[in-house]
Amino acid sequence: MCTFADQGMPHTYVVRGSQNYLVDLEKETCTCPDHARGHTCKHLLAAVLLERGEKKAVQRMNEAVKAA
Ligand SMILES: [Zn+2]
């Protein structure tokens, strides 16, 4: 199960999966290996959706994260 935690900083989220990854929407960065390889990773996408308040989309994204 993947969840988000508000870090008290705007545009910054922690995506909790098998590991915790820090997503910074301002810099469009994530600490996961996928992003390090130059991909726009699912964590970043999920955080973008979360920021837009598209909760249903986030739920779908969480399902995708769980399946990955
Ligand atoms: Zn990521």
JSON list of C-alpha atoms and ligand atoms in Angstrom, two decimals:
[
{"chain": "A", "resi": 1, "resn": "MET", "atom": "CA", "xyz": [0.00, 0.00, 0.00]},
{"chain": "A", "resi": 2, "resn": "CYS", "atom": "CA", "xyz": [1.37, 3.34, -1.04]},
{"chain": "A", "resi": 3, "resn": "THR", "atom": "CA", "xyz": [0.52, 6.43, 0.97]},
{"chain": "A", "resi": 4, "resn": "PHE", "atom": "CA", "xyz": [1.57, 10.03, 1.07]},
{"chain": "A", "resi": 5, "resn": "ALA", "atom": "CA", "xyz": [2.77, 12.09, 3.97]},
{"chain": "A", "resi": 6, "resn": "ASP", "atom": "CA", "xyz": [2.72, 15.84, 4.15]},
{"chain": "A", "resi": 7, "resn": "GLN", "atom": "CA", "xyz": [6.22, 16.91, 5.13]},
{"chain": "A", "resi": 8, "resn": "GLY", "atom": "CA", "xyz": [5.14, 20.38, 6.18]},
{"chain": "A", "resi": 9, "resn": "MET", "atom": "CA", "xyz": [6.75, 21.76, 3.04]},
{"chain": "A", "resi": 10, "resn": "PRO", "atom": "CA", "xyz": [4.70, 22.80, 0.03]},
{"chain": "A", "resi": 11, "resn": "HIS", "atom": "CA", "xyz": [5.05, 20.60, -3.05]},
{"chain": "A", "resi": 12, "resn": "THR", "atom": "CA", "xyz": [7.04, 17.98, -1.19]},
{"chain": "A", "resi": 13, "resn": "TYR", "atom": "CA", "xyz": [5.65, 14.52, -0.52]},
{"chain": "A", "resi": 14, "resn": "VAL", "atom": "CA", "xyz": [6.90, 11.23, 0.78]},
{"chain": "A", "resi": 15, "resn": "VAL", "atom": "CA", "xyz": [5.61, 8.25, -1.16]},
{"chain": "A", "resi": 16, "resn": "ARG", "atom": "CA", "xyz": [5.58, 5.20, 1.04]},
{"chain": "A", "resi": 17, "resn": "GLY", "atom": "CA", "xyz": [5.91, 1.91, -0.74]},
{"chain": "A", "resi": 18, "resn": "SER", "atom": "CA", "xyz": [8.32, -0.93, -0.17]},
{"chain": "A", "resi": 19, "resn": "GLN", "atom": "CA", "xyz": [10.68, 1.98, 0.42]},
{"chain": "A", "resi": 20, "resn": "ASN", "atom": "CA", "xyz": [10.03, 5.65, 1.11]},
{"chain": "A", "resi": 21, "resn": "TYR", "atom": "CA", "xyz": [10.75, 8.08, -1.68]},
{"chain": "A", "resi": 22, "resn": "LEU", "atom": "CA", "xyz": [10.83, 11.84, -1.43]},
{"chain": "A", "resi": 23, "resn": "VAL", "atom": "CA", "xyz": [9.08, 13.67, -4.25]},
{"chain": "A", "resi": 24, "resn": "ASP", "atom": "CA", "xyz": [9.74, 17.36, -4.78]},
{"chain": "A", "resi": 25, "resn": "LEU", "atom": "CA", "xyz": [7.22, 18.80, -7.20]},
{"chain": "A", "resi": 26, "resn": "GLU", "atom": "CA", "xyz": [8.97, 22.14, -7.34]},
{"chain": "A", "resi": 27, "resn": "LYS", "atom": "CA", "xyz": [12.15, 20.57, -8.69]},
{"chain": "A", "resi": 28, "resn": "GLU", "atom": "CA", "xyz": [10.25, 17.63, -10.23]},
{"chain": "A", "resi": 29, "resn": "THR", "atom": "CA", "xyz": [12.55, 15.17, -8.56]},
{"chain": "A", "resi": 30, "resn": "CYS", "atom": "CA", "xyz": [12.10, 11.84, -6.82]},
{"chain": "A", "resi": 31, "resn": "THR", "atom": "CA", "xyz": [14.64, 9.83, -4.89]},
{"chain": "A", "resi": 32, "resn": "CYS", "atom": "CA", "xyz": [13.71, 6.47, -6.44]},
{"chain": "A", "resi": 33, "resn": "PRO", "atom": "CA", "xyz": [16.04, 4.54, -8.81]},
{"chain": "A", "resi": 34, "resn": "ASP", "atom": "CA", "xyz": [13.57, 4.88, -11.67]},
{"chain": "A", "resi": 35, "resn": "HIS", "atom": "CA", "xyz": [13.75, 8.65, -11.58]},
{"chain": "A", "resi": 36, "resn": "ALA", "atom": "CA", "xyz": [17.54, 8.46, -11.24]},
{"chain": "A", "resi": 37, "resn": "ARG", "atom": "CA", "xyz": [17.58, 6.71, -14.62]},
{"chain": "A", "resi": 38, "resn": "GLY", "atom": "CA", "xyz": [15.86, 9.74, -16.13]},
{"chain": "A", "resi": 39, "resn": "HIS", "atom": "CA", "xyz": [12.27, 8.50, -16.14]},
{"chain": "A", "resi": 40, "resn": "THR", "atom": "CA", "xyz": [9.29, 10.45, -14.92]},
{"chain": "A", "resi": 41, "resn": "CYS", "atom": "CA", "xyz": [8.43, 7.93, -12.27]},
{"chain": "A", "resi": 42, "resn": "LYS", "atom": "CA", "xyz": [5.05, 6.90, -10.92]},
{"chain": "A", "resi": 43, "resn": "HIS", "atom": "CA", "xyz": [5.75, 8.60, -7.60]},
{"chain": "A", "resi": 44, "resn": "LEU", "atom": "CA", "xyz": [6.17, 11.96, -9.29]},
{"chain": "A", "resi": 45, "resn": "LEU", "atom": "CA", "xyz": [3.03, 11.43, -11.35]},
{"chain": "A", "resi": 46, "resn": "ALA", "atom": "CA", "xyz": [1.08, 10.41, -8.27]},
{"chain": "A", "resi": 47, "resn": "ALA", "atom": "CA", "xyz": [2.26, 13.49, -6.37]},
{"chain": "A", "resi": 48, "resn": "VAL", "atom": "CA", "xyz": [1.22, 15.73, -9.27]},
{"chain": "A", "resi": 49, "resn": "LEU", "atom": "CA", "xyz": [-2.23, 14.18, -9.21]},
{"chain": "A", "resi": 50, "resn": "LEU", "atom": "CA", "xyz": [-2.41, 14.51, -5.45]},
{"chain": "A", "resi": 51, "resn": "GLU", "atom": "CA", "xyz": [-1.51, 18.17, -5.65]},
{"chain": "A", "resi": 52, "resn": "ARG", "atom": "CA", "xyz": [-4.30, 18.71, -8.15]},
{"chain": "A", "resi": 53, "resn": "GLY", "atom": "CA", "xyz": [-6.67, 17.13, -5.69]},
{"chain": "A", "resi": 54, "resn": "GLU", "atom": "CA", "xyz": [-7.63, 14.37, -8.05]},
{"chain": "A", "resi": 55, "resn": "LYS", "atom": "CA", "xyz": [-8.17, 11.84, -5.32]},
{"chain": "A", "resi": 56, "resn": "LYS", "atom": "CA", "xyz": [-9.70, 9.19, -7.58]},
{"chain": "A", "resi": 57, "resn": "ALA", "atom": "CA", "xyz": [-6.77, 9.44, -9.93]},
{"chain": "A", "resi": 58, "resn": "VAL", "atom": "CA", "xyz": [-4.43, 9.08, -6.98]},
{"chain": "A", "resi": 59, "resn": "GLN", "atom": "CA", "xyz": [-6.26, 5.96, -5.90]},
{"chain": "A", "resi": 60, "resn": "ARG", "atom": "CA", "xyz": [-5.81, 4.50, -9.37]},
{"chain": "A", "resi": 61, "resn": "MET", "atom": "CA", "xyz": [-2.15, 5.49, -9.27]},
{"chain": "A", "resi": 62, "resn": "ASN", "atom": "CA", "xyz": [-1.76, 3.81, -5.90]},
{"chain": "A", "resi": 63, "resn": "GLU", "atom": "CA", "xyz": [-3.19, 0.65, -7.42]},
{"chain": "A", "resi": 64, "resn": "ALA", "atom": "CA", "xyz": [-0.59, 0.90, -10.18]},
{"chain": "A", "resi": 65, "resn": "VAL", "atom": "CA", "xyz": [2.18, 1.37, -7.62]},
{"chain": "A", "resi": 66, "resn": "LYS", "atom": "CA", "xyz": [0.98, -1.65, -5.70]},
{"chain": "A", "resi": 67, "resn": "ALA", "atom": "CA", "xyz": [0.97, -3.73, -8.87]},
{"chain": "A", "resi": 68, "resn": "ALA", "atom": "CA", "xyz": [4.48, -2.64, -9.88]},
{"chain": "B", "resi": 1, "resn": "ZN", "atom": "ZN", "xyz": [9.91, 7.80, -7.93]}
]
